[in-house]
XYZ file of C-alpha atoms in Angstrom:
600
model
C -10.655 -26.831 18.625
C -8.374 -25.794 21.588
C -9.737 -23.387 24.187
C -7.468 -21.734 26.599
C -8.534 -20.218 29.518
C -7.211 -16.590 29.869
C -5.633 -15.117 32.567
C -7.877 -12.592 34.172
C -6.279 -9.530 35.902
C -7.421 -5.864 35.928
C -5.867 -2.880 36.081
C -6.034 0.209 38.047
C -7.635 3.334 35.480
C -5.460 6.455 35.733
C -6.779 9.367 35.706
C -3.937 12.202 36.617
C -4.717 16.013 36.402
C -6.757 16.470 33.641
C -8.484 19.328 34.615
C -4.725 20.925 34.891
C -3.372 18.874 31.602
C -6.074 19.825 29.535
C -6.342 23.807 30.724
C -2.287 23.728 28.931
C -3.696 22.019 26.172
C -6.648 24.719 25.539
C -3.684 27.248 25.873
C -0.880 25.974 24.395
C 0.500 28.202 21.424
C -0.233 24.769 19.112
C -3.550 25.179 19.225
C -5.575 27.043 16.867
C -8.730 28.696 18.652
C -11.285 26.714 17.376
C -10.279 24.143 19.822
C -12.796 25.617 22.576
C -15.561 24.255 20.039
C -17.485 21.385 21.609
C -18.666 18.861 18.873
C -22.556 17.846 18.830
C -21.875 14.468 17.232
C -24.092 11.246 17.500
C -22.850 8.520 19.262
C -21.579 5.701 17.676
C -23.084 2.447 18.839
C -22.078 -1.122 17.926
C -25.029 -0.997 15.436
C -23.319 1.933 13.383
C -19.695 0.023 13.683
C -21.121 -3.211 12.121
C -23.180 -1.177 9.360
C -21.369 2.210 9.171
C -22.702 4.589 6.880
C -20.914 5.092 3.153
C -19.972 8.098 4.085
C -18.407 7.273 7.288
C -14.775 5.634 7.827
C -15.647 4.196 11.449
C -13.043 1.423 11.861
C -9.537 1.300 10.563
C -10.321 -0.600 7.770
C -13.224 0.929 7.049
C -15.676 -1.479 8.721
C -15.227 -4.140 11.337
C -14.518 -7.595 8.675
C -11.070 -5.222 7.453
C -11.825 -4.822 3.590
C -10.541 -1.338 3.458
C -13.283 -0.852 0.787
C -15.457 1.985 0.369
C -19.039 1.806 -1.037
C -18.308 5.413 -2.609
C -18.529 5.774 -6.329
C -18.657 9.406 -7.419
C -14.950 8.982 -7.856
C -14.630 6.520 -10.531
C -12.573 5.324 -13.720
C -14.459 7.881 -16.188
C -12.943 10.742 -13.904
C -10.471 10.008 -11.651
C -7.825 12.248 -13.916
C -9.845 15.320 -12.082
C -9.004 14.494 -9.180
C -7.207 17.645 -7.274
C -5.952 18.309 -3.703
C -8.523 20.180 -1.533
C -6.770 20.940 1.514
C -3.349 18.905 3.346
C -2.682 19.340 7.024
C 0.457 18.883 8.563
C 1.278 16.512 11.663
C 3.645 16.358 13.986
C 7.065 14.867 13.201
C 8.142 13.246 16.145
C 8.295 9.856 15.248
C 7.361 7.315 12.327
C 3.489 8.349 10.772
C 1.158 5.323 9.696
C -1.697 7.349 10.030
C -5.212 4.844 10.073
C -7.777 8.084 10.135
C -11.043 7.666 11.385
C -14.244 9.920 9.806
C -17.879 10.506 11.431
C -20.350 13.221 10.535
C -17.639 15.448 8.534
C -15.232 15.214 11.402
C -11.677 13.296 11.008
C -9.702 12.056 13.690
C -6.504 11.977 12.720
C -3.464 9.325 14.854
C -0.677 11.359 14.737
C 3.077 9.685 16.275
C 3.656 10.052 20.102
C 0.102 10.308 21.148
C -1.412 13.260 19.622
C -5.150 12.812 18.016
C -6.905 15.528 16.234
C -10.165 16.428 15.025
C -10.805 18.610 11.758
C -13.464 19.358 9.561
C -13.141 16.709 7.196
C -14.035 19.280 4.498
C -12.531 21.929 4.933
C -8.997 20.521 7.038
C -10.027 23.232 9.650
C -8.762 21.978 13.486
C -11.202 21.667 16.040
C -9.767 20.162 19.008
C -6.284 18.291 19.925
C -5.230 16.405 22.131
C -1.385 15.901 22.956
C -0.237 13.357 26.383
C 1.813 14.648 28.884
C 5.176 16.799 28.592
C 4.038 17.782 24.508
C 1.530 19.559 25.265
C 2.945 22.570 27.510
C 2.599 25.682 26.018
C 6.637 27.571 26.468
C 4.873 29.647 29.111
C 3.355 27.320 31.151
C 4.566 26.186 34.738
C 5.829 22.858 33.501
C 4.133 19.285 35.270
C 6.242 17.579 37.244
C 6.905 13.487 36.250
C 4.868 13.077 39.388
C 2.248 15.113 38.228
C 1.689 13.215 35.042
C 1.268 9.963 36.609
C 1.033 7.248 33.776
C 1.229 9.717 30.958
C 5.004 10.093 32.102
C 7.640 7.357 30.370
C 10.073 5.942 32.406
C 13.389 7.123 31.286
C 14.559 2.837 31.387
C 11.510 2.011 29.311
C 13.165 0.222 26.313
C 13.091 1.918 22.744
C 11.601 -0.674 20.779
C 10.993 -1.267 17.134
C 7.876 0.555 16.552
C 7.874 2.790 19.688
C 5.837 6.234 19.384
C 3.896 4.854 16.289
C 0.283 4.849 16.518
C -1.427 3.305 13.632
C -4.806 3.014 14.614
C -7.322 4.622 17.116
C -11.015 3.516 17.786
C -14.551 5.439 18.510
C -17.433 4.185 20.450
C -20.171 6.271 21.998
C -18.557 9.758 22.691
C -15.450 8.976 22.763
C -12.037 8.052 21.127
C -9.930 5.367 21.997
C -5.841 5.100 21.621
C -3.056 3.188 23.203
C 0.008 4.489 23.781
C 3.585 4.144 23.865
C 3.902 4.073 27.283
C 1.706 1.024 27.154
C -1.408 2.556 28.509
C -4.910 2.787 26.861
C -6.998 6.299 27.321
C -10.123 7.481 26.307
C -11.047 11.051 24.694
C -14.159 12.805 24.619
C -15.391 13.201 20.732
C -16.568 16.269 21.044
C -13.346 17.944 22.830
C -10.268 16.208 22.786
C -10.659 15.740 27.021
C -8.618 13.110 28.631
C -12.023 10.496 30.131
C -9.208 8.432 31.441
C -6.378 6.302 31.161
C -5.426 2.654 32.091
C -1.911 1.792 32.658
C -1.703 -1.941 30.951
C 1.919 -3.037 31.527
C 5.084 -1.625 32.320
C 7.174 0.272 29.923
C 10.178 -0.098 31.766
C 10.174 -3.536 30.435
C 9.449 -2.796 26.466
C 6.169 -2.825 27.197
C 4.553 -0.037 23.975
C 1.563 -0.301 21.736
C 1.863 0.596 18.047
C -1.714 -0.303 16.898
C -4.886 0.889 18.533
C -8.008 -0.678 20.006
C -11.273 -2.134 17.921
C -14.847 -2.301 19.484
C -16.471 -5.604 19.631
C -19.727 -6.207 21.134
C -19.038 -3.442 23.638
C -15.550 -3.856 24.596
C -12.454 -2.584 23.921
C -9.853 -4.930 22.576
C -6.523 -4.255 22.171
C -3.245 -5.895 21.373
C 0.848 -5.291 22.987
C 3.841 -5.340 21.568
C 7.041 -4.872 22.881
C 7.575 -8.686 23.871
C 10.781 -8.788 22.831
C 13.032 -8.654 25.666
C 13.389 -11.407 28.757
C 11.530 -10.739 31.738
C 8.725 -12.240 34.307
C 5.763 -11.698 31.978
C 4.892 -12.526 28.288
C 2.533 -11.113 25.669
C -1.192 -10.487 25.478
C -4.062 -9.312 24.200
C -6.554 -7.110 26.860
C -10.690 -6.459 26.947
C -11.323 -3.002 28.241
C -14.477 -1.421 29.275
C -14.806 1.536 27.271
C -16.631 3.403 30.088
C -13.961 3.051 32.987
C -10.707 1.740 31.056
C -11.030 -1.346 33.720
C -9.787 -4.666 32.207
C -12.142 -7.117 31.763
C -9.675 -9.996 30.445
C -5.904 -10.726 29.983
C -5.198 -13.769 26.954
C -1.472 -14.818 26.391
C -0.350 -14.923 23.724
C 2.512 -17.286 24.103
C 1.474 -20.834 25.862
C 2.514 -20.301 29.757
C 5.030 -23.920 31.349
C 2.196 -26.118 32.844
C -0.803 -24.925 30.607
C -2.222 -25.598 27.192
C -0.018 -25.174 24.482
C 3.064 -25.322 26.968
C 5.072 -28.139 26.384
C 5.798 -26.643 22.475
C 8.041 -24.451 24.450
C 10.196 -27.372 25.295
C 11.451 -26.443 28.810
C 12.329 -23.008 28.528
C 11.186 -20.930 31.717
C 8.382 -18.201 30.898
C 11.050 -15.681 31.493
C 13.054 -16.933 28.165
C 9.911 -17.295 26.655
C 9.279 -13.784 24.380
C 7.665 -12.702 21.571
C 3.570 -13.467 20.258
C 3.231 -9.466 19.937
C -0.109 -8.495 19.024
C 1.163 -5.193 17.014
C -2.170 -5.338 14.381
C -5.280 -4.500 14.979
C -7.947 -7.170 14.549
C -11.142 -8.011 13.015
C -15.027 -8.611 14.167
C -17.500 -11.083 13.560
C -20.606 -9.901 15.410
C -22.590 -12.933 14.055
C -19.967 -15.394 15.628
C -19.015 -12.650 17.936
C -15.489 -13.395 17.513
C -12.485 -11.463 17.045
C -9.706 -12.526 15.407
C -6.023 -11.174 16.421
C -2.588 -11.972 14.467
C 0.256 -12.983 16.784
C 4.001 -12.385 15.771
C 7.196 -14.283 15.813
C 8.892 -15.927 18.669
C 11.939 -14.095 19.663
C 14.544 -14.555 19.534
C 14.461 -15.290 15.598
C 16.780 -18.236 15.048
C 15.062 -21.323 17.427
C 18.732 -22.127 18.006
C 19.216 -18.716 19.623
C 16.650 -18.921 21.616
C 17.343 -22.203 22.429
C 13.511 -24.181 21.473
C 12.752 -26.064 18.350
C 8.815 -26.550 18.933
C 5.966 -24.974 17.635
C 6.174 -22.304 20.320
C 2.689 -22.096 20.553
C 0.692 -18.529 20.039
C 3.212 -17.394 17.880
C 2.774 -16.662 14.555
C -1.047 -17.627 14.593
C -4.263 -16.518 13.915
C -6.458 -16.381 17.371
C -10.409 -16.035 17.864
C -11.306 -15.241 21.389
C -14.568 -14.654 22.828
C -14.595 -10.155 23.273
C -16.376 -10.859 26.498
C -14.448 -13.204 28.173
C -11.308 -13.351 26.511
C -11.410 -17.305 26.059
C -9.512 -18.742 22.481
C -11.968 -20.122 20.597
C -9.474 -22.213 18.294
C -6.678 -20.522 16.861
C -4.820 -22.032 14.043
C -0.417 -21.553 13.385
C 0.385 -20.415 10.594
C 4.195 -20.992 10.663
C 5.099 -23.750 13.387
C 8.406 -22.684 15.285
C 9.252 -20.134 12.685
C 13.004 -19.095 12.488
C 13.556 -16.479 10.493
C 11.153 -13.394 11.584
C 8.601 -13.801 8.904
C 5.865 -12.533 11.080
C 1.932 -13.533 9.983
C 1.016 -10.513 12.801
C -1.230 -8.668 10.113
C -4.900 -8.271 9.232
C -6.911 -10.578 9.068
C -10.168 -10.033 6.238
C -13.203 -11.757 6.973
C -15.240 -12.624 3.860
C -18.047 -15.055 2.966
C -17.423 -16.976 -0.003
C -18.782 -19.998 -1.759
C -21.025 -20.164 0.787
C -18.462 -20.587 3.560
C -17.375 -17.992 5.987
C -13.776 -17.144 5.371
C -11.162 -15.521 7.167
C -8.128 -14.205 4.788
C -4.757 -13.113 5.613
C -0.921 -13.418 4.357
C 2.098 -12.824 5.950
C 5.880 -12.157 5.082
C 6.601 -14.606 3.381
C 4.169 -13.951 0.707
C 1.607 -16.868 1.285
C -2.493 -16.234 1.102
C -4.348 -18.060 3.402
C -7.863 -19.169 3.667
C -9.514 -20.251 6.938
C -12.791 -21.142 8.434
C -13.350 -18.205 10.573
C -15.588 -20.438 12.807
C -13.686 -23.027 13.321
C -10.501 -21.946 12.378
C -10.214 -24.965 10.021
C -7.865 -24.539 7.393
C -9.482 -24.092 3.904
C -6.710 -23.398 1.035
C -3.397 -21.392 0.718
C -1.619 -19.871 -2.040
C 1.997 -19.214 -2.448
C 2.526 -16.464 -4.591
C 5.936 -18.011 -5.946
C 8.292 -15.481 -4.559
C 9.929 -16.938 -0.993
C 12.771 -19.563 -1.222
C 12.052 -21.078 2.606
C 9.258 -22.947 3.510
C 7.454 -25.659 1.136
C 3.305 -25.663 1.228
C 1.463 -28.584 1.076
C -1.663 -26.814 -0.524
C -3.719 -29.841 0.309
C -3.211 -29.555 4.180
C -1.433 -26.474 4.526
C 0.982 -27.785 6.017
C 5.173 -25.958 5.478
C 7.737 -27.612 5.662
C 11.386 -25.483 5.707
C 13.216 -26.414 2.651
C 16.507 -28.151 3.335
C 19.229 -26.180 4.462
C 17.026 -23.265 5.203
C 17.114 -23.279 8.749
C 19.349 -20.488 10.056
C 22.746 -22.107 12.070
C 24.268 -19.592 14.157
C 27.582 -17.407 12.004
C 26.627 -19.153 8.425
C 25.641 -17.110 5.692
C 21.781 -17.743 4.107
C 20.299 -16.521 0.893
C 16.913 -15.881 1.772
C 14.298 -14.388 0.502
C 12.247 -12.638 1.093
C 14.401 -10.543 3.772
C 13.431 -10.037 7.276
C 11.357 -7.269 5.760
C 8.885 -9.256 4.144
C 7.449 -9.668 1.193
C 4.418 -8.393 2.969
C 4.429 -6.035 6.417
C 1.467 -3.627 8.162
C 0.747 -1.929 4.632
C -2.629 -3.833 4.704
C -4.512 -5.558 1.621
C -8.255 -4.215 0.914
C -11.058 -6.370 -1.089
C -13.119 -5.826 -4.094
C -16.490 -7.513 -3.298
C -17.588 -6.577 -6.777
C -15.166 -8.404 -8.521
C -14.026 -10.951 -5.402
C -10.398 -9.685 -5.588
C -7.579 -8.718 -3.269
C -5.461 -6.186 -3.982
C -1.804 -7.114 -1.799
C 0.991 -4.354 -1.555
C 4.285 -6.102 -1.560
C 7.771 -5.457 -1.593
C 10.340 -7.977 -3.934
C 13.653 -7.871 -1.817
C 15.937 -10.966 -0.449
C 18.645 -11.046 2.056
C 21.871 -12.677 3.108
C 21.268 -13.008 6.837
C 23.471 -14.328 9.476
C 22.278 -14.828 12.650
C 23.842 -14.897 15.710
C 24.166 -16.182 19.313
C 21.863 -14.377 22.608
C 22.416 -14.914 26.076
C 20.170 -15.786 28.433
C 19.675 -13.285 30.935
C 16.877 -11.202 32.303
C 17.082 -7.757 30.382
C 18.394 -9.417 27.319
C 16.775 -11.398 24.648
C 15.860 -8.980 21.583
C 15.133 -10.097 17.874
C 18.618 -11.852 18.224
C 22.387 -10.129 16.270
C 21.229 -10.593 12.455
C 24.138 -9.270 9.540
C 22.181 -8.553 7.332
C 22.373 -7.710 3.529
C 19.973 -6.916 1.143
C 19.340 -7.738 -2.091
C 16.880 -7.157 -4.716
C 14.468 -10.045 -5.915
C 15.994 -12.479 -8.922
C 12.521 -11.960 -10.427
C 11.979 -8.209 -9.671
C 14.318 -6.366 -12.888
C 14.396 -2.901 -11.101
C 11.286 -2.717 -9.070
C 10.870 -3.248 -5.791
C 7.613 -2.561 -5.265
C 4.793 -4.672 -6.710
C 0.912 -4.549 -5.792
C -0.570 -7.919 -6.545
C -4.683 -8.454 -7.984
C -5.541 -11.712 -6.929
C -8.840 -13.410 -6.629
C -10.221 -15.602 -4.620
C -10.915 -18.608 -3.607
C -8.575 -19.789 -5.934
C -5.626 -17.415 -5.248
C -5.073 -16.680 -9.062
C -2.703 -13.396 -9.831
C -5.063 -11.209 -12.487
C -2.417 -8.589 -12.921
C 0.764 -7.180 -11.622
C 1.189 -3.010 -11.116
C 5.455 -3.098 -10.705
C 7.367 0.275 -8.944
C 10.635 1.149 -8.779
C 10.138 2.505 -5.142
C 8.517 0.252 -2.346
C 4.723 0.702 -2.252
C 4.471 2.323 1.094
C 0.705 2.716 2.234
C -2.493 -0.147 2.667
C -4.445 -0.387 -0.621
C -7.856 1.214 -0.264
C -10.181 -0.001 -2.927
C -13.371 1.700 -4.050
C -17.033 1.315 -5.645
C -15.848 3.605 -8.200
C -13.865 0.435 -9.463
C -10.502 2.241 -8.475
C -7.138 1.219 -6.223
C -5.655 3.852 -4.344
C -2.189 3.480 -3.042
C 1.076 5.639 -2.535
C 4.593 5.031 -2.659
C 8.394 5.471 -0.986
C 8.740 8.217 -3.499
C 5.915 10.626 -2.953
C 3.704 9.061 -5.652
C 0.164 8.568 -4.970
C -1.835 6.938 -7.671
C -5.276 5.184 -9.022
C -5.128 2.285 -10.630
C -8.040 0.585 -12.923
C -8.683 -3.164 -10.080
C -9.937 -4.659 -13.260
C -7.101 -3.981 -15.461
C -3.987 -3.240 -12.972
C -3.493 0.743 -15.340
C -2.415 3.415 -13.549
C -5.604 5.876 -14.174
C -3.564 9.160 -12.084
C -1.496 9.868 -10.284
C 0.125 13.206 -8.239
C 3.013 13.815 -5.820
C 3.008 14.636 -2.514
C 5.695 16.197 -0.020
C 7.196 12.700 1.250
C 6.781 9.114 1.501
C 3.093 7.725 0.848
C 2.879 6.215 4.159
C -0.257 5.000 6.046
C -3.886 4.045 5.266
C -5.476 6.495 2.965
C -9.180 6.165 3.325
C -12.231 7.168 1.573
C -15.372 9.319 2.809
C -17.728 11.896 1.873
C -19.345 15.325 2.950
C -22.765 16.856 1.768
C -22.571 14.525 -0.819
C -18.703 15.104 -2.000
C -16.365 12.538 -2.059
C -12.984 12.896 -0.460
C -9.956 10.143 -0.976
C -7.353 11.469 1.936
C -3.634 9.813 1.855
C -1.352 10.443 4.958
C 2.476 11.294 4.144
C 4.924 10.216 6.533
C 8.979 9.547 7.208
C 10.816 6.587 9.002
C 8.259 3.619 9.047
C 10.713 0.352 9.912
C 12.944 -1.282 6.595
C 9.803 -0.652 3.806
C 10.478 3.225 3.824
C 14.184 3.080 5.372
C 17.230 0.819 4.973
C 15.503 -1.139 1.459
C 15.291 2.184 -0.802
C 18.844 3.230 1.166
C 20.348 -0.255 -0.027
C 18.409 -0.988 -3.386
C 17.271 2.370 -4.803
C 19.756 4.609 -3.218
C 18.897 7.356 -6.033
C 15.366 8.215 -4.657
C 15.242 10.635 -2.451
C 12.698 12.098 0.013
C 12.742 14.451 2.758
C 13.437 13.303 6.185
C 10.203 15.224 7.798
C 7.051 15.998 6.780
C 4.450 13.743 8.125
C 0.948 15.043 7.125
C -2.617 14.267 5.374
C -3.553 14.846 1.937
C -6.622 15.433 0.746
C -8.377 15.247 -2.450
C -11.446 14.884 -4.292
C -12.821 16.097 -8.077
C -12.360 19.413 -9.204
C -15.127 21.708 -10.139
């Protein structure tokens, strides 16, 4: 076990002019009038997070160990085919939707891009409150805020785009309030039952990439959240932050990338911490209250290609799996998944925590397409599967240890057939669990590439993912689909079925009591599918891409299924249908939730 001391810094909380802010909120002209209700909601306490009601969706997977299950069973194989849309809503189209929607008492908070969170009657898709950050939310008659005026809410006009920037995935609730991070890389806190700004906490700088694209969790009382935006060189490196939900003052700072002189270091070789980029944190992460551990993914180094960024060592926190302590921020153990990886196959994404065999487990697979199995308490590894698909690495199943297959390793201006692309077999479009039937129920996408990477220079301000050609190409053992969602059970990793798609399978699988698989796809399908059989039970079309995390929930006793539509959305829902299935089509806006449950 390795424990690494964190580095402890706090931040100043922000609060701005709400009073002002939210008064042209309340009468902007994009807000309906029910947003001067006040919501009488109970508070949600860490109790109610760690055994939410069926009803409920509390946490973005549904409950704080990440299944993306729901206990719900009035929707079910014997009736699915009545399934009808109740009401849809649509969100704002400013930027890339991947919509994780929270429920509580009837009332769904809804992440929309750029900021803006919404309440509405869960039933009934009525608005009650909204909340929109800074310039956005100025109604056209309004004496406009100055830049000055908005304090952190403002982003700098040098802040760097960044993959991802403007997407919010997630959001969080605890006691009255609702939690989101930003794109200006600042956390802030909501009242539940009005959409008022509590306050905000600038976290880093945005000038220097600095964004969030996933939200906070809860654990044990504080508010943990992850950064991203790590790609560029500068005096500072990646992290993951504990928050107290009450103020917004930080509690903790952990690195994720091992700092020159300290634990985990010297796998840097003797690069500077300025060269030293990547380890974003751009997932949300998982609970054990029992252990009281969370447990955070960690991306790529960056550059990709070690010889562009000039290191061959593990490059320790990178692509790993970290527990830390939610009160203090320590790292428990944390265990690499890829050691000095070289070709941006990230193993960033959620992490499932499940008890089997007697042994608590912590599950999780990355790009290229590999399950793994750890001890969630030790971080010892337990088993792995490769599901056959990626031509790179080789897995020693016995140790887990991967080797790169020879002549995989990228050389600057040569030509490699990889696969699976930079894309990933596997990306944020998270797995869910069948406890019923101990399965796992993996959205993937079958593409290769021909990549060639090129040279960066080392300079302050530069950096990046590192000049990749790139082509791609469909999977050798893919026919015409590109879009596959895999049944696999565990422990032993075997494949039960295969559901193939011509489009990419855009959204997180959300799996059900009812003995169903919800998921959605590039081309507006949204469908059930039998998890013991892999058929396709219904299905109905929606106005764009499937994109996001549907969810399930339930209101005086009806049961809802609601699946968030959505454009851009990184290479899934962009440049691999433009390159491999160039003849679907789909609107370029239209980001919005669906919602559905049986007819009458």
């Amino acid at each position: 076990m390795t424990s690494i001391q964190p580095n402890i810094q706090k931040s100043k909380a922000s609060f701005g002019l709400v009073q002002k802010i939210y008064w042209l909120i309340a009468t902007s002209s994009l807000i309906a009038p029910s947003s001067a209700q006040d919501l009488a909601l109970a508070e949600v306490t860490d109790s109610l997070l760690q055994n939410p009601p069926k009803e409920s969706w509390l946490s973005w997977r549904g409950g704080v160990e990440s299944w993306g299950y729901s206990e719900l069973d009035q929707i079910n194989r014997s009736n699915v085919d009545n399934l009808r849309l109740i009401w849809s809503w649509a969100m704002d189209d400013t930027g890339a939707g991947q919509a994780a929607p929270l429920v509580h008492e009837g009332i769904m908070f809804l992440p929309n891009p750029r900021g803006v969170i919404q309440a509405l009657n869960a039933a009934t898709g009525d608005l009650i409150w909204e909340y929109r950050t800074g310039l956005t939310s100025i109604a056209e008659d309004a004496n406009p805020i100055t830049a000055d005026e908005l304090g952190d809410a403002a982003m700098p006009a040098s802040a760097y785009a960044g993959v991802g920037r403007g997407v919010q995935k997630n959001i969080a609730i605890y006691g009255d309030k609702i939690f989101a991070a930003t794109e200006n890389a600042s956390i802030v806190a909501l009242s539940v039952k009005n959409g008022e700004l509590r306050w905000e906490s600038r976290v880093a700088d945005p000038a220097l990439g600095y964004h969030y694209t996933a939200g906070p969790i809860v654990a044990n009382g504080v508010l943990v959240t992850g950064i991203t935006g790590c790609s560029r060189y500068k005096e500072d490196i990646c992290f993951i932050t504990g928050h107290s939900p009450e103020t917004g003052e930080e509690i903790w700072r952990t690195s994720t990338v091992a700092r020159p002189g300290e634990p985990g270091g010297e796998t840097w070789g003797d690069l500077p911490l300025q060269f030293r980029a990547g380890g974003d944190a751009w997932v949300a992460g998982s609970y054990d209250p029992e252990a009281n551990l969370v447990y955070w993914g960690t991306a790529q180094a960056k550059p990709w290609a070690r010889v562009a960024r000039g290191t061959d060592g593990d490059a320790l926190f990178t692509n790993s799996t970290l527990a830390l302590d939610p009160e203090t921020g320590e790292m428990q153990w944390y265990y690499q998944h890829l050691p000095g990886e070289t070709h941006d196959m990230d193993e960033v994404f959620e992490n499932l925590l499940i008890d089997i065999e007697g042994r608590k487990s912590l599950f999780k697979i990355g790009k290229l397409g590999i399950l793994w199995q750890l001890d969630r308490i030790n971080g010892e590894y337990i088993n792995a599967t490769d599901l056959g698909y990626q031509n790179i690495v080789s897995l020693n199943q016995d140790t887990g240890e991967v080797r790169y297959r020879d002549g995989m390793i990228p050389r600057l201006g040569e030509q490699l057939d990889m696969c699976p692309s930079t894309s990933g077999f596997k990306s944020w479009r998270a797995m869910s669990y069948d406890p019923t039937l101990s399965m796992l129920f993996i959205p993937i996408t079958l593409n290769c590439e021909l990549a060639t990477f090129g040279p960066v220079e080392q300079v302050l301000g530069g950096g990046g993912t590192g000049p990749v050609r790139r082509i791609n190409t469909p999977h050798p053992d893919a026919g015409d689909a590109l879009g596959e969602i895999l049944a696999v059970s565990i422990p032993d990793g075997n494949v039960i079925w295969r559901y193939r798609s011509r489009p990419t399978v855009n959204t997180a699988t959300l799996t059900t009591a009812g003995g169903l698989v919800f998921a959605g796809d590039f081309d507006r399908y949204f469908y059930a599918i039998d998890s013991e059989t892999g058929e396709k039970l219904w299905q109905t079309r929606v106005n764009t891409s499937a994109q996001g995390f549907p969810i399930s929930y339930a209101v005086d006793g009806k049961q809802y299924i609601a699946l968030p539509a959505a454009t851009s959305g990184a290479s899934w829902a962009s440049m691999l249908p433009r390159d491999l299935s160039p003849e679907i089509k789909r609107p370029r806006n239209g980001n919005s939730i669906h919602i559905f449950a049986l007819s009458d």
